[in-house]
Coordinates of C-alpha atoms in Angstrom, one line a residue:
X159 CA -52.3 24.9 -20.1
X160 CA -50.0 21.9 -20.4
X161 CA -46.6 22.5 -18.7
X162 CA -43.9 19.9 -18.5
X163 CA -41.3 20.9 -15.9
X164 CA -38.1 19.0 -16.2
X165 CA -35.3 18.9 -13.7
X166 CA -32.4 16.8 -12.4
X167 CA -29.6 17.6 -14.8
X168 CA -26.1 18.4 -13.7
X169 CA -22.5 17.4 -14.0
X170 CA -21.2 13.8 -13.7
X171 CA -18.1 11.8 -14.4
X172 CA -18.1 9.1 -17.0
X173 CA -19.6 6.0 -15.6
X174 CA -21.7 7.8 -13.1
X175 CA -25.5 8.1 -13.0
X176 CA -28.1 10.9 -13.1
X177 CA -31.8 10.9 -12.8
X178 CA -34.1 13.3 -14.7
X179 CA -37.6 14.1 -13.7
X180 CA -40.5 15.7 -15.5
X181 CA -43.7 16.8 -13.8
X182 CA -46.6 17.5 -16.3
X183 CA -49.4 19.7 -15.2
X184 CA -52.6 20.4 -17.2
X185 CA -52.7 17.0 -19.0
X186 CA -54.5 13.8 -18.3
X187 CA -51.3 11.8 -18.8
X188 CA -53.2 8.7 -19.7
X189 CA -53.1 8.6 -23.5
X190 CA -49.9 10.4 -24.4
X191 CA -46.4 9.7 -25.5
X192 CA -44.0 11.1 -22.9
X193 CA -40.3 11.1 -23.2
X194 CA -36.9 12.7 -23.4
X195 CA -35.1 14.3 -26.3
X196 CA -31.7 15.8 -26.2
X197 CA -29.6 18.4 -28.2
X198 CA -25.9 18.0 -28.0
X199 CA -23.8 21.2 -28.6
X200 CA -23.8 22.0 -32.3
X201 CA -26.2 19.2 -33.2
X202 CA -29.8 18.6 -33.9
X203 CA -32.3 17.5 -31.3
X204 CA -32.7 13.7 -31.1
X205 CA -35.0 11.3 -29.4
X206 CA -33.6 9.4 -26.4
X207 CA -36.4 7.5 -24.8
X208 CA -40.2 7.6 -25.0
X209 CA -43.1 5.7 -23.4
X210 CA -46.8 5.4 -24.1
X211 CA -48.5 6.4 -20.9
X212 CA -51.4 4.0 -21.5
X213 CA -49.3 0.9 -21.3
X214 CA -45.8 2.0 -20.2
X215 CA -44.3 0.5 -23.4
X216 CA -41.0 2.2 -23.9
X217 CA -38.7 2.8 -26.8
X218 CA -35.0 3.8 -26.8
X219 CA -32.4 5.2 -29.1
X220 CA -29.8 2.7 -29.9
X221 CA -27.1 4.9 -28.3
X222 CA -28.7 4.6 -24.8
X223 CA -30.2 1.1 -24.8
X224 CA -29.0 -0.9 -21.8
X225 CA -27.9 2.3 -20.0
X226 CA -31.0 4.6 -19.7
X227 CA -34.4 3.6 -18.4
X228 CA -37.6 5.6 -18.7
X229 CA -40.3 5.2 -16.2
X230 CA -43.5 6.9 -15.2
X231 CA -45.8 7.5 -12.2
X232 CA -49.2 8.2 -13.6
X233 CA -50.6 9.2 -10.2
X234 CA -48.0 12.0 -10.0
X235 CA -48.1 12.9 -13.7
X236 CA -44.3 12.4 -13.7
X237 CA -41.9 10.7 -16.0
X238 CA -38.3 9.9 -15.1
X239 CA -35.1 9.1 -17.0
X240 CA -32.5 7.1 -15.1
X241 CA -29.2 7.5 -16.8
X242 CA -26.5 5.0 -15.9
X243 CA -23.0 4.5 -17.2
X244 CA -22.9 8.0 -18.5
X245 CA -20.5 8.8 -21.3
X246 CA -19.1 12.2 -22.5
X247 CA -21.2 11.9 -25.7
X248 CA -24.3 12.0 -23.5
X249 CA -23.5 15.7 -22.8
X250 CA -26.5 17.7 -24.0
X251 CA -29.5 19.7 -23.1
X252 CA -32.3 17.3 -22.2
X253 CA -35.9 18.1 -22.9
X254 CA -39.0 16.4 -21.6
X255 CA -41.9 16.2 -24.0
X256 CA -45.5 15.1 -23.8
X257 CA -47.7 14.7 -26.7
X258 CA -51.3 15.7 -27.1
X259 CA -53.7 12.7 -26.5
X260 CA -53.2 10.0 -29.2
X261 CA -56.7 8.7 -29.3
X262 CA -55.5 5.2 -28.3
X263 CA -53.1 5.0 -31.2
X264 CA -50.0 3.9 -29.2
X265 CA -48.1 3.1 -32.4
X266 CA -47.6 6.8 -32.9
X267 CA -45.3 6.8 -29.8
X268 CA -41.8 6.2 -31.2
X269 CA -38.4 7.7 -30.3
X270 CA -37.9 8.8 -33.9
X271 CA -41.2 10.7 -33.9
X272 CA -42.0 14.1 -32.4
X273 CA -45.8 14.2 -32.1
X274 CA -47.7 17.4 -31.6
X275 CA -47.3 18.3 -28.0
X276 CA -45.4 20.4 -25.4
X277 CA -41.7 20.8 -24.5
X278 CA -40.2 21.3 -21.1
X279 CA -37.7 24.1 -20.6
X280 CA -34.7 21.7 -20.7
X281 CA -32.1 20.6 -18.2
X282 CA -28.4 20.5 -18.9
X283 CA -26.4 17.2 -18.5
X284 CA -22.6 17.5 -18.7
X285 CA -20.5 14.3 -18.6
X286 CA -16.7 14.6 -18.3
X287 CA -14.2 11.9 -18.9

């Protein structure tokens, strides 16, 4: 059974940094879209950053470009989200997600797309001004 386990959230002041981690068990991690989504209070869930595990090619939401970086360690089945220059509007529950294997179709990995897959339990990020 595939289980993404996300962690690393917490509280930060505007301008500070946080790093989220997601360890995925039960999946090969070599042909999937892994990434982070978030749900601000009272809003819908939105894509933040995703990467295709086969190549590491990453895609970002416009709101986080230049501030957030997604990376992966395939040997550890782990994906990270480094969040710098945090803003109060980054406050949200952050969820890790890994897709089912994409059959080599890396073009399916987009930040706007939620492929069939598995969610982590979520980790809260709160940024104060």
